[in-house]
Short mmCIF file of C-alpha atoms in Angstrom, two decimals:
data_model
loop_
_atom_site.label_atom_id
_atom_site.label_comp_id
_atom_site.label_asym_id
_atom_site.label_seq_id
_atom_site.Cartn_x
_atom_site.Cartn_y
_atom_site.Cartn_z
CA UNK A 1 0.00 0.00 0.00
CA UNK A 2 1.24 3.43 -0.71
CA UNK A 3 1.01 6.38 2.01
CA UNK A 4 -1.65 8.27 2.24
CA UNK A 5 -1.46 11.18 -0.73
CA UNK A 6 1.65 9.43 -2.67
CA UNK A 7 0.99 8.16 -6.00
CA UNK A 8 0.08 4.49 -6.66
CA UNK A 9 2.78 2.59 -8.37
CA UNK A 10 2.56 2.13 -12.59
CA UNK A 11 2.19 -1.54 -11.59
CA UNK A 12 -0.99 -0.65 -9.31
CA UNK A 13 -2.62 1.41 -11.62
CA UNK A 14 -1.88 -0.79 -14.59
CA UNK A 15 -3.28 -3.54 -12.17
CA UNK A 16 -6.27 -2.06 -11.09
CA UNK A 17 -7.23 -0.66 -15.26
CA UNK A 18 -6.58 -4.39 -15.93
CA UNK A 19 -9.71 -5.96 -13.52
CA UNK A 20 -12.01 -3.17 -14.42
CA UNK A 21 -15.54 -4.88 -14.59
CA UNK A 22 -15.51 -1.84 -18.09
CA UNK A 23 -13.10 -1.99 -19.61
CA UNK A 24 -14.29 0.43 -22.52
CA UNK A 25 -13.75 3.74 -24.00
CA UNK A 26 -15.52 5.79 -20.81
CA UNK A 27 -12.75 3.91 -18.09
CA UNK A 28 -9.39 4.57 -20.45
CA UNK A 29 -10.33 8.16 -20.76
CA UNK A 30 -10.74 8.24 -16.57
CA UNK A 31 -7.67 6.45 -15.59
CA UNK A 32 -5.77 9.14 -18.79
CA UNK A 33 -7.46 11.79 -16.66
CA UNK A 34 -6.11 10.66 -12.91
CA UNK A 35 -2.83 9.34 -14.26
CA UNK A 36 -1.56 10.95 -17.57
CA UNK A 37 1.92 10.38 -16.81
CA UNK A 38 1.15 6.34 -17.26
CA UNK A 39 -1.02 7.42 -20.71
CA UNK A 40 1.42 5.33 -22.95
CA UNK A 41 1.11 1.97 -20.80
CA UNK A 42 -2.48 2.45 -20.44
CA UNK A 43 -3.38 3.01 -23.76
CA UNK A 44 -1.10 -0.19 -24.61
CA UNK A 45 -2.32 -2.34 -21.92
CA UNK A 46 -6.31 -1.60 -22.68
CA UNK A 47 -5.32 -2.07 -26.47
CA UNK A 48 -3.96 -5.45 -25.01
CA UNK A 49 -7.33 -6.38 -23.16
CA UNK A 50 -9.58 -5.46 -26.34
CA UNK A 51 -8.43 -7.82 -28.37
CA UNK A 52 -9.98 -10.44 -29.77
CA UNK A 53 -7.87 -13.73 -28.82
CA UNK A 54 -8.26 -16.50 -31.87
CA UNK A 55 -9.03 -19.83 -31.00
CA UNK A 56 -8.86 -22.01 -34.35
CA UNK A 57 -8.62 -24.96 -32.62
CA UNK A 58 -8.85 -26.84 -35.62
CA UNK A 59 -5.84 -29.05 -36.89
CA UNK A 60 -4.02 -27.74 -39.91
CA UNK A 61 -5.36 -29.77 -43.15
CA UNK A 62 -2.56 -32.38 -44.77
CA UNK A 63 -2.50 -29.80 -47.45
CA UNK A 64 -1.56 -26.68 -45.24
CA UNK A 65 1.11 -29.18 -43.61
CA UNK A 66 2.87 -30.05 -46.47
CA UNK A 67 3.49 -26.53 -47.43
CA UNK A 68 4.42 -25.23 -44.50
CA UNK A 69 6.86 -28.34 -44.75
CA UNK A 70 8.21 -27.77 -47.60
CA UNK A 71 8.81 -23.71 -46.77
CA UNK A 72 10.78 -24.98 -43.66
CA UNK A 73 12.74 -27.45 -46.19
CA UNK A 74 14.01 -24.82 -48.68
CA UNK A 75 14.57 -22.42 -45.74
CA UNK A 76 16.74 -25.18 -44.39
CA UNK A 77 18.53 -25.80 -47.49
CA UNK A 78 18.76 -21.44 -48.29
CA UNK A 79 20.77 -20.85 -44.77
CA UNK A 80 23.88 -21.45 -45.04
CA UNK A 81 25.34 -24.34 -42.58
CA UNK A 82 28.29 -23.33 -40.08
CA UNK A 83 30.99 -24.39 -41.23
CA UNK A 84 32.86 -26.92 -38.33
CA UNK A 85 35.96 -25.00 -36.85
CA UNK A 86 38.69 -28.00 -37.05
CA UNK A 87 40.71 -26.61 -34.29
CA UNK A 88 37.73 -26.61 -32.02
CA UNK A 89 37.06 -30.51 -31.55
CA UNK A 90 41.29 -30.93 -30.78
CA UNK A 91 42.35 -31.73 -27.49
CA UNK A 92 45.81 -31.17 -25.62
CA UNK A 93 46.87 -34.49 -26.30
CA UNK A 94 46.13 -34.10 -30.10
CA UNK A 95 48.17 -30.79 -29.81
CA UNK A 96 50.55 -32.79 -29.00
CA UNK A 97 51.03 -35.49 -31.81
CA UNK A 98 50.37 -32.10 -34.23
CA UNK A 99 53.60 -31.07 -33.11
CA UNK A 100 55.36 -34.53 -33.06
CA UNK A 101 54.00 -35.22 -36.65
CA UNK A 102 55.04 -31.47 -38.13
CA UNK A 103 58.64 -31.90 -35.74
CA UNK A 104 57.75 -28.76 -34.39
CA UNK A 105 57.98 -27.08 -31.05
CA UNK A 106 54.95 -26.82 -29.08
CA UNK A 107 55.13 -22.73 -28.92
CA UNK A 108 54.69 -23.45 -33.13
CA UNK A 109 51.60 -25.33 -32.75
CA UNK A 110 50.23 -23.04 -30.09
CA UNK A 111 50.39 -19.96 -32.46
CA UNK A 112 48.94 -22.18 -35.01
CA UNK A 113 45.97 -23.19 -32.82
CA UNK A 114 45.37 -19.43 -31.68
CA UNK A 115 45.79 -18.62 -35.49
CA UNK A 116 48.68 -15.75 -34.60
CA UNK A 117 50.50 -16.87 -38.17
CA UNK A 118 49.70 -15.06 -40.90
CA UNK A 119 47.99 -18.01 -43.45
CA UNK A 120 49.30 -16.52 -46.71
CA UNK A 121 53.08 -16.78 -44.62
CA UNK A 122 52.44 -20.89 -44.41
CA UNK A 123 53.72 -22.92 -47.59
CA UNK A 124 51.05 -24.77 -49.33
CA UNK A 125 53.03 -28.16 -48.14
CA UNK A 126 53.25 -27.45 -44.49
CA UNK A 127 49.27 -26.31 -44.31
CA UNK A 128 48.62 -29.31 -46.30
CA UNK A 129 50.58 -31.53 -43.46
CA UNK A 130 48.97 -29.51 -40.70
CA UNK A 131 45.47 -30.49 -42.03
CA UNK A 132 46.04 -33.87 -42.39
CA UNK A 133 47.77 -33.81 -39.23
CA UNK A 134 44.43 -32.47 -37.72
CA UNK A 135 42.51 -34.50 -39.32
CA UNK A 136 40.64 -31.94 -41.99
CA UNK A 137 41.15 -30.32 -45.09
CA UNK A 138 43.59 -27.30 -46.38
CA UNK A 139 39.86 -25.96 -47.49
CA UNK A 140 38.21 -25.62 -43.97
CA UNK A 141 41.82 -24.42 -42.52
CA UNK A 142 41.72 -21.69 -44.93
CA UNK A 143 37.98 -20.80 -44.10
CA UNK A 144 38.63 -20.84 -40.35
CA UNK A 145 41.67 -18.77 -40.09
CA UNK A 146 40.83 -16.01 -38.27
CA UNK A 147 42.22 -14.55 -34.43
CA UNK A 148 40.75 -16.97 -32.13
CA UNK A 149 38.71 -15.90 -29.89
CA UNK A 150 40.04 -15.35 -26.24
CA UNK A 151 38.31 -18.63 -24.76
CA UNK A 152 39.48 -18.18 -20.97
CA UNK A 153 38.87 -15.52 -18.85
CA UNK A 154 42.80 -15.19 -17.31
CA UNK A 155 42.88 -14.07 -13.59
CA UNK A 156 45.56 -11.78 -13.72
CA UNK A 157 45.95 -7.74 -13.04
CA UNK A 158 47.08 -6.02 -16.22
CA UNK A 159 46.73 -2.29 -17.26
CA UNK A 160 44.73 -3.23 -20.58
CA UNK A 161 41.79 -5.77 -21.63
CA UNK A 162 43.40 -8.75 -23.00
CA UNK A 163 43.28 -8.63 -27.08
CA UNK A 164 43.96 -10.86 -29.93
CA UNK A 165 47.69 -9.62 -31.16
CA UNK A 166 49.07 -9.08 -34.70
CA UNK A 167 49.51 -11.76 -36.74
CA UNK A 168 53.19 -12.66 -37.78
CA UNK A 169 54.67 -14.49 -40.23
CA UNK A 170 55.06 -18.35 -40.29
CA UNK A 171 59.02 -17.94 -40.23
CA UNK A 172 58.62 -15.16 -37.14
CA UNK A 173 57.18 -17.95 -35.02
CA UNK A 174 59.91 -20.39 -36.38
CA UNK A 175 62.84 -18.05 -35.03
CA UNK A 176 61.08 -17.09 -31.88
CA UNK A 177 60.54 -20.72 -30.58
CA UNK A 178 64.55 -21.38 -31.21
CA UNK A 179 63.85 -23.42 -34.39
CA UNK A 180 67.49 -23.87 -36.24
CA UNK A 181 67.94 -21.74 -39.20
CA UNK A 182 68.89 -25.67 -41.26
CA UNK A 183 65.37 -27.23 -39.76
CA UNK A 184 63.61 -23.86 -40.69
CA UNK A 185 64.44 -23.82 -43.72
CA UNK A 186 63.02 -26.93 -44.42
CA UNK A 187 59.93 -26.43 -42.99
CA UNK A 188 59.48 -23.36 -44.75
CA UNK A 189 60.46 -25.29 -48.14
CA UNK A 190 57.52 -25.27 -50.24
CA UNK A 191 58.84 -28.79 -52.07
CA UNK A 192 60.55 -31.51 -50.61
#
């Protein structure tokens, strides 16, 4: 209850329009008149209560079935599907043999996953090892290469919001994870 001389609530007087035994033209204008500053949800709300609610209980024919199923089909078949991320469904220990198979360091594979390379720095022979390594396609590692989203919320103090960086070249990440300059050179060989 409010105080005696306060105003009632926009819930109480949208409560009390609502179980009017008239609900017509002559009670809107009344409750407009003692409380134009709740005119919008009033008008609304008696809108609301005057109309007329459809009950076709009736089943849909086979006829009206069929084309609605056939709408939902081609609007299935019109939206484009996602397309799987193949770095998603890897685990740690997968990470792992990735980097045994390419006789990389981990770091490598790390700024692979979190897709810090630059793709057009990777030769065509490496990113064709790398996908069969992962068990995919060149095709769907070329359409998911973009930054990776920051998956884990790090609990750490730091003067800025954690970002995706800059993507480097294949050969940067190479020479910053100690790679030798013979081994490198081989990996970034685009023949055997």
């Amino acid at each position: 209850m409010s105080p005696a001389g306060a105003r009632p609530s926009r819930e109480s007087v949208l409560d009390a329009f609502a179980v009017e035994s008239e609900p017509g033209q002559p009670t809107l204008e009344r409750y407009l008149r003692l409380y134009p500053e709740y005119a919008g949800e009033l008008i609304d709300l008696s809108r609301e209560l005057s109309r007329e609610a459809c009950d076709d209980g009736a089943p849909l024919s086979s006829a009206d079935q069929t084309l609605i199923d056939a709408a939902w089909s081609r609007h299935g078949a019109a939206s484009p599907a996602a397309a799987a991320d193949p770095f998603a469904a890897l685990t740690a220990d997968d990470w792992r043999s990735i980097a045994q198979v390419l006789d990389v360091p981990r770091q490598v594979v790390t700024a692979l996953r979190e897709r810090r390379v630059s793709l057009v720095s990777i030769p065509r022979r490496f990113l064709a090892t790398l996908a069969e390594a992962m068990r995919s396609s060149v095709v769907q590692l070329e359409a998911s290469w973009e930054p990776a989203p920051l998956l884990v919320a790090r609990s750490y103090k730091a003067d800025n919001k954690p970002a995706v960086g800059e993507q480097v070249t294949f050969e940067q990440v190479l020479i910053d994870a100690g790679v030798p300059a013979d081994k490198r050179a081989r990996l970034l060989a685009e023949v055997d």
